[in-house]
Amino acid sequence: MASLIPMVRRIVAARVDDAAMADDLVQETLVRVLAAAGRVDAGMLEPYAIATARNVVATAWRDRDRQRRNQHRVVDLDTPDPPDTELLASEERAAVAEALARLGDRDREALLAHEVSGRDTRSLAAELGSTPGAVAAQLHRARARLRVEYLLARDHTEPPTDRCRPVLLALSSGDRRRQREVEAGRHLLECDACAGLSQPLLDRAPPREDAVRIPVDGDGDVVAARQAARELAARLGCFSRTDLTLIATAVSEVTRNIVKFAGSGEVVVEVLEEPRTGVRVTARDTGPGIPDVERALQDGYSTYAGLGLGLPGARRLMDEFAIASEVGRGTTVTMTRWCGER
């Protein structure tokens, strides 16, 4: 860092005549370079410092020019912070502190060492008698738990059931297998508290290109689910136009059942790669359920004027079909269509 100082001074002095201002900009540049030193290869520090110095000077001139152009204005361009800013910041700090306190000692210490002290997984593994991979997995789980506990502390609430925390942790970690094991989708339909808490956890996850989720609560969502299923299946490139129409029709039927009998629910369409390429459709609701599933799967059984296919028609259009229904708890239909000849 010391060897960079003369070079940074020359770059700044060539662009700034005011000695005091130049000293300030040199210090600002060195602070930024020092903060990034751990992320920049040693051989790249000099070009990084050059680029940083130029950017700092350019920003300073832009700020000075803006100030000069607006000196005549009565209105202060620097908007004061809202009066509740400090209160909100205090509540934020309190929620983070409470969430950290809820973690186990081992997870909390590892997380603070990594995130605050900048310790890498290799040094932590040597200290803990573990491996870098195991430490990375531990940190991933600790972050997921911290996000959940932070939301609970921020909202001053506790999960209403024993199922809530496992579901929220599965969502926070992005573990799709675990989400299926705890039936996260069904739980979010049943639990209003977790549905509200889950949105920040779902929003932070990168959008998936191999799956789409359509909330269903009206006739317009039938069309949305049908189109989403068709588009996702078409991306695979292995389904014919006829296949795509059959998939869309089956999705339309099960989605219409949700609207007609349950009022609301969701349809999830996802790409499968194992045991071979295909698409799986999961339609779930928390409606009244089906008292007699066997009868509902018989041809000709229908209690409304749909396309005339109903559940038995949807079952014929897909390669695999399963239905689970419980009176008072709702219905889940899972359908799969594989690429290739049937």
Short mmCIF file of N, CA, C and O in Angstrom, two decimals, residues 163-218:
data_model
loop_
_atom_site.label_atom_id
_atom_site.label_comp_id
_atom_site.label_asym_id
_atom_site.label_seq_id
_atom_site.Cartn_x
_atom_site.Cartn_y
_atom_site.Cartn_z
N ARG A 163 -44.50 -26.80 12.38
CA ARG A 163 -44.10 -26.99 10.98
C ARG A 163 -43.50 -25.72 10.37
O ARG A 163 -42.83 -25.79 9.35
N CYS A 164 -43.77 -24.58 10.97
CA CYS A 164 -43.42 -23.31 10.34
C CYS A 164 -41.92 -23.14 10.16
O CYS A 164 -41.45 -22.80 9.07
N ARG A 165 -41.14 -23.34 11.23
CA ARG A 165 -39.71 -23.10 11.12
C ARG A 165 -39.04 -24.00 10.08
O ARG A 165 -38.24 -23.51 9.27
N PRO A 166 -39.31 -25.31 10.05
CA PRO A 166 -38.71 -26.14 8.99
C PRO A 166 -39.06 -25.66 7.59
O PRO A 166 -38.21 -25.69 6.69
N VAL A 167 -40.29 -25.21 7.40
CA VAL A 167 -40.68 -24.71 6.08
C VAL A 167 -39.92 -23.44 5.74
O VAL A 167 -39.36 -23.29 4.64
N LEU A 168 -39.86 -22.49 6.67
CA LEU A 168 -39.17 -21.23 6.43
C LEU A 168 -37.67 -21.46 6.21
O LEU A 168 -37.05 -20.80 5.37
N LEU A 169 -37.08 -22.38 6.94
CA LEU A 169 -35.66 -22.68 6.76
C LEU A 169 -35.41 -23.30 5.38
O LEU A 169 -34.39 -23.00 4.73
N ALA A 170 -36.31 -24.17 4.94
CA ALA A 170 -36.15 -24.77 3.62
C ALA A 170 -36.24 -23.72 2.52
O ALA A 170 -35.49 -23.75 1.54
N LEU A 171 -37.14 -22.75 2.70
CA LEU A 171 -37.26 -21.67 1.73
C LEU A 171 -36.03 -20.77 1.77
O LEU A 171 -35.51 -20.36 0.73
N SER A 172 -35.56 -20.45 2.96
CA SER A 172 -34.41 -19.55 3.11
C SER A 172 -33.15 -20.15 2.52
O SER A 172 -32.34 -19.44 1.92
N SER A 173 -32.97 -21.45 2.67
CA SER A 173 -31.76 -22.10 2.15
C SER A 173 -31.85 -22.42 0.67
O SER A 173 -30.84 -22.75 0.04
N GLY A 174 -33.07 -22.34 0.12
CA GLY A 174 -33.24 -22.67 -1.29
C GLY A 174 -33.13 -24.15 -1.58
O GLY A 174 -32.87 -24.56 -2.72
N ASP A 175 -33.31 -24.99 -0.55
CA ASP A 175 -33.18 -26.44 -0.69
C ASP A 175 -34.49 -27.02 -1.23
O ASP A 175 -35.45 -27.22 -0.49
N ARG A 176 -34.51 -27.28 -2.54
CA ARG A 176 -35.75 -27.74 -3.17
C ARG A 176 -36.16 -29.12 -2.66
O ARG A 176 -37.34 -29.40 -2.50
N ARG A 177 -35.19 -30.00 -2.43
CA ARG A 177 -35.52 -31.33 -1.92
C ARG A 177 -36.17 -31.23 -0.55
O ARG A 177 -37.18 -31.87 -0.27
N ARG A 178 -35.59 -30.40 0.30
CA ARG A 178 -36.15 -30.23 1.64
C ARG A 178 -37.52 -29.57 1.58
O ARG A 178 -38.41 -29.91 2.37
N GLN A 179 -37.71 -28.65 0.64
CA GLN A 179 -39.01 -28.01 0.49
C GLN A 179 -40.08 -29.04 0.15
O GLN A 179 -41.21 -28.97 0.64
N ARG A 180 -39.72 -30.02 -0.68
CA ARG A 180 -40.69 -31.08 -1.01
C ARG A 180 -40.96 -31.95 0.21
O ARG A 180 -42.09 -32.37 0.45
N GLU A 181 -39.90 -32.25 0.97
CA GLU A 181 -40.07 -33.12 2.13
C GLU A 181 -41.02 -32.52 3.16
O GLU A 181 -41.82 -33.23 3.77
N VAL A 182 -40.91 -31.21 3.39
CA VAL A 182 -41.76 -30.56 4.40
C VAL A 182 -43.06 -30.03 3.79
O VAL A 182 -43.84 -29.39 4.50
N GLU A 183 -43.29 -30.31 2.51
CA GLU A 183 -44.50 -29.84 1.82
C GLU A 183 -44.67 -28.34 1.99
O GLU A 183 -45.72 -27.85 2.43
N ALA A 184 -43.61 -27.61 1.61
CA ALA A 184 -43.61 -26.16 1.81
C ALA A 184 -44.75 -25.47 1.07
O ALA A 184 -45.38 -24.55 1.60
N GLY A 185 -45.00 -25.91 -0.16
CA GLY A 185 -46.05 -25.27 -0.95
C GLY A 185 -47.41 -25.37 -0.28
O GLY A 185 -48.14 -24.37 -0.18
N ARG A 186 -47.75 -26.55 0.20
CA ARG A 186 -49.06 -26.73 0.87
C ARG A 186 -49.10 -25.92 2.17
O ARG A 186 -50.12 -25.31 2.48
N HIS A 187 -48.00 -25.93 2.90
CA HIS A 187 -47.99 -25.20 4.17
C HIS A 187 -48.22 -23.70 3.96
O HIS A 187 -48.94 -23.06 4.75
N LEU A 188 -47.63 -23.13 2.91
CA LEU A 188 -47.81 -21.70 2.66
C LEU A 188 -49.26 -21.38 2.31
O LEU A 188 -49.72 -20.26 2.56
N LEU A 189 -49.96 -22.34 1.72
CA LEU A 189 -51.38 -22.12 1.44
C LEU A 189 -52.21 -22.17 2.72
O LEU A 189 -53.24 -21.51 2.84
N GLU A 190 -51.76 -22.98 3.69
CA GLU A 190 -52.53 -23.17 4.91
C GLU A 190 -52.21 -22.13 6.00
O GLU A 190 -53.07 -21.82 6.83
N CYS A 191 -50.96 -21.62 6.00
CA CYS A 191 -50.50 -20.77 7.10
C CYS A 191 -50.30 -19.34 6.61
O CYS A 191 -49.34 -19.05 5.88
N ASP A 192 -51.16 -18.43 7.03
CA ASP A 192 -51.05 -17.03 6.61
C ASP A 192 -49.77 -16.38 7.15
O ASP A 192 -49.16 -15.54 6.49
N ALA A 193 -49.36 -16.77 8.36
CA ALA A 193 -48.17 -16.17 8.96
C ALA A 193 -46.93 -16.50 8.12
O ALA A 193 -46.12 -15.62 7.80
N CYS A 194 -46.78 -17.75 7.75
CA CYS A 194 -45.61 -18.15 6.94
C CYS A 194 -45.71 -17.60 5.52
O CYS A 194 -44.69 -17.30 4.91
N ALA A 195 -46.91 -17.47 5.00
CA ALA A 195 -47.07 -16.89 3.66
C ALA A 195 -46.53 -15.47 3.64
O ALA A 195 -45.87 -15.05 2.69
N GLY A 196 -46.81 -14.70 4.70
CA GLY A 196 -46.30 -13.34 4.77
C GLY A 196 -44.80 -13.29 4.97
O GLY A 196 -44.09 -12.49 4.34
N LEU A 197 -44.27 -14.16 5.83
CA LEU A 197 -42.84 -14.16 6.10
C LEU A 197 -42.03 -14.72 4.94
O LEU A 197 -40.85 -14.39 4.78
N SER A 198 -42.66 -15.55 4.12
CA SER A 198 -41.91 -16.23 3.07
C SER A 198 -41.54 -15.32 1.90
O SER A 198 -40.58 -15.60 1.18
N GLN A 199 -42.29 -14.24 1.70
CA GLN A 199 -42.05 -13.43 0.50
C GLN A 199 -40.63 -12.87 0.42
O GLN A 199 -39.99 -12.96 -0.62
N PRO A 200 -40.09 -12.28 1.53
CA PRO A 200 -38.70 -11.82 1.43
C PRO A 200 -37.71 -12.95 1.16
O PRO A 200 -36.70 -12.75 0.48
N LEU A 201 -38.00 -14.15 1.67
CA LEU A 201 -37.11 -15.28 1.43
C LEU A 201 -37.16 -15.73 -0.02
O LEU A 201 -36.15 -16.10 -0.61
N LEU A 202 -38.36 -15.69 -0.61
CA LEU A 202 -38.50 -16.09 -2.01
C LEU A 202 -37.97 -15.01 -2.95
O LEU A 202 -37.40 -15.31 -4.00
N ASP A 203 -38.14 -13.74 -2.58
CA ASP A 203 -37.69 -12.65 -3.44
C ASP A 203 -36.18 -12.61 -3.60
O ASP A 203 -35.67 -12.20 -4.63
N ARG A 204 -35.44 -13.05 -2.56
CA ARG A 204 -33.99 -12.97 -2.63
C ARG A 204 -33.39 -14.08 -3.49
O ARG A 204 -32.25 -13.99 -3.92
N ALA A 205 -34.17 -15.13 -3.73
CA ALA A 205 -33.65 -16.23 -4.54
C ALA A 205 -33.62 -15.82 -6.01
O ALA A 205 -34.50 -15.13 -6.49
N PRO A 206 -32.56 -16.23 -6.75
CA PRO A 206 -32.51 -15.91 -8.18
C PRO A 206 -33.65 -16.60 -8.91
O PRO A 206 -34.08 -17.69 -8.53
N PRO A 207 -34.20 -15.94 -9.92
CA PRO A 207 -35.31 -16.55 -10.66
C PRO A 207 -34.88 -17.87 -11.30
O PRO A 207 -33.79 -17.98 -11.86
N ARG A 208 -35.76 -18.85 -11.21
CA ARG A 208 -35.46 -20.16 -11.79
C ARG A 208 -35.98 -20.22 -13.21
O ARG A 208 -37.11 -19.82 -13.49
N GLU A 209 -35.12 -20.73 -14.09
CA GLU A 209 -35.53 -20.89 -15.48
C GLU A 209 -36.17 -22.24 -15.73
O GLU A 209 -36.71 -22.47 -16.81
N ASP A 210 -36.06 -23.14 -14.74
CA ASP A 210 -36.59 -24.48 -14.93
C ASP A 210 -37.89 -24.71 -14.17
O ASP A 210 -38.34 -25.85 -14.03
N ALA A 211 -38.50 -23.64 -13.65
CA ALA A 211 -39.75 -23.81 -12.91
C ALA A 211 -40.51 -22.49 -12.90
O ALA A 211 -39.92 -21.42 -13.01
N VAL A 212 -41.83 -22.59 -12.79
CA VAL A 212 -42.66 -21.40 -12.70
C VAL A 212 -43.82 -21.71 -11.75
O VAL A 212 -44.35 -22.82 -11.75
N ARG A 213 -44.15 -20.74 -10.92
CA ARG A 213 -45.23 -20.90 -9.95
C ARG A 213 -46.32 -19.89 -10.26
O ARG A 213 -46.03 -18.70 -10.42
N ILE A 214 -47.56 -20.34 -10.36
CA ILE A 214 -48.68 -19.47 -10.68
C ILE A 214 -49.69 -19.52 -9.53
O ILE A 214 -50.36 -20.55 -9.32
N PRO A 215 -49.82 -18.45 -8.75
CA PRO A 215 -50.89 -18.40 -7.76
C PRO A 215 -52.24 -18.38 -8.47
O PRO A 215 -52.41 -17.72 -9.50
N VAL A 216 -53.19 -19.11 -7.94
CA VAL A 216 -54.49 -19.26 -8.59
C VAL A 216 -55.59 -18.76 -7.67
O VAL A 216 -55.73 -19.26 -6.54
N ASP A 217 -56.35 -17.78 -8.13
CA ASP A 217 -57.52 -17.35 -7.36
C ASP A 217 -58.63 -16.81 -8.25
O ASP A 217 -59.57 -16.18 -7.76
N GLY A 218 -58.55 -17.03 -9.55
CA GLY A 218 -59.60 -16.57 -10.44
C GLY A 218 -59.48 -17.20 -11.82
O GLY A 218 -58.50 -17.88 -12.13
#
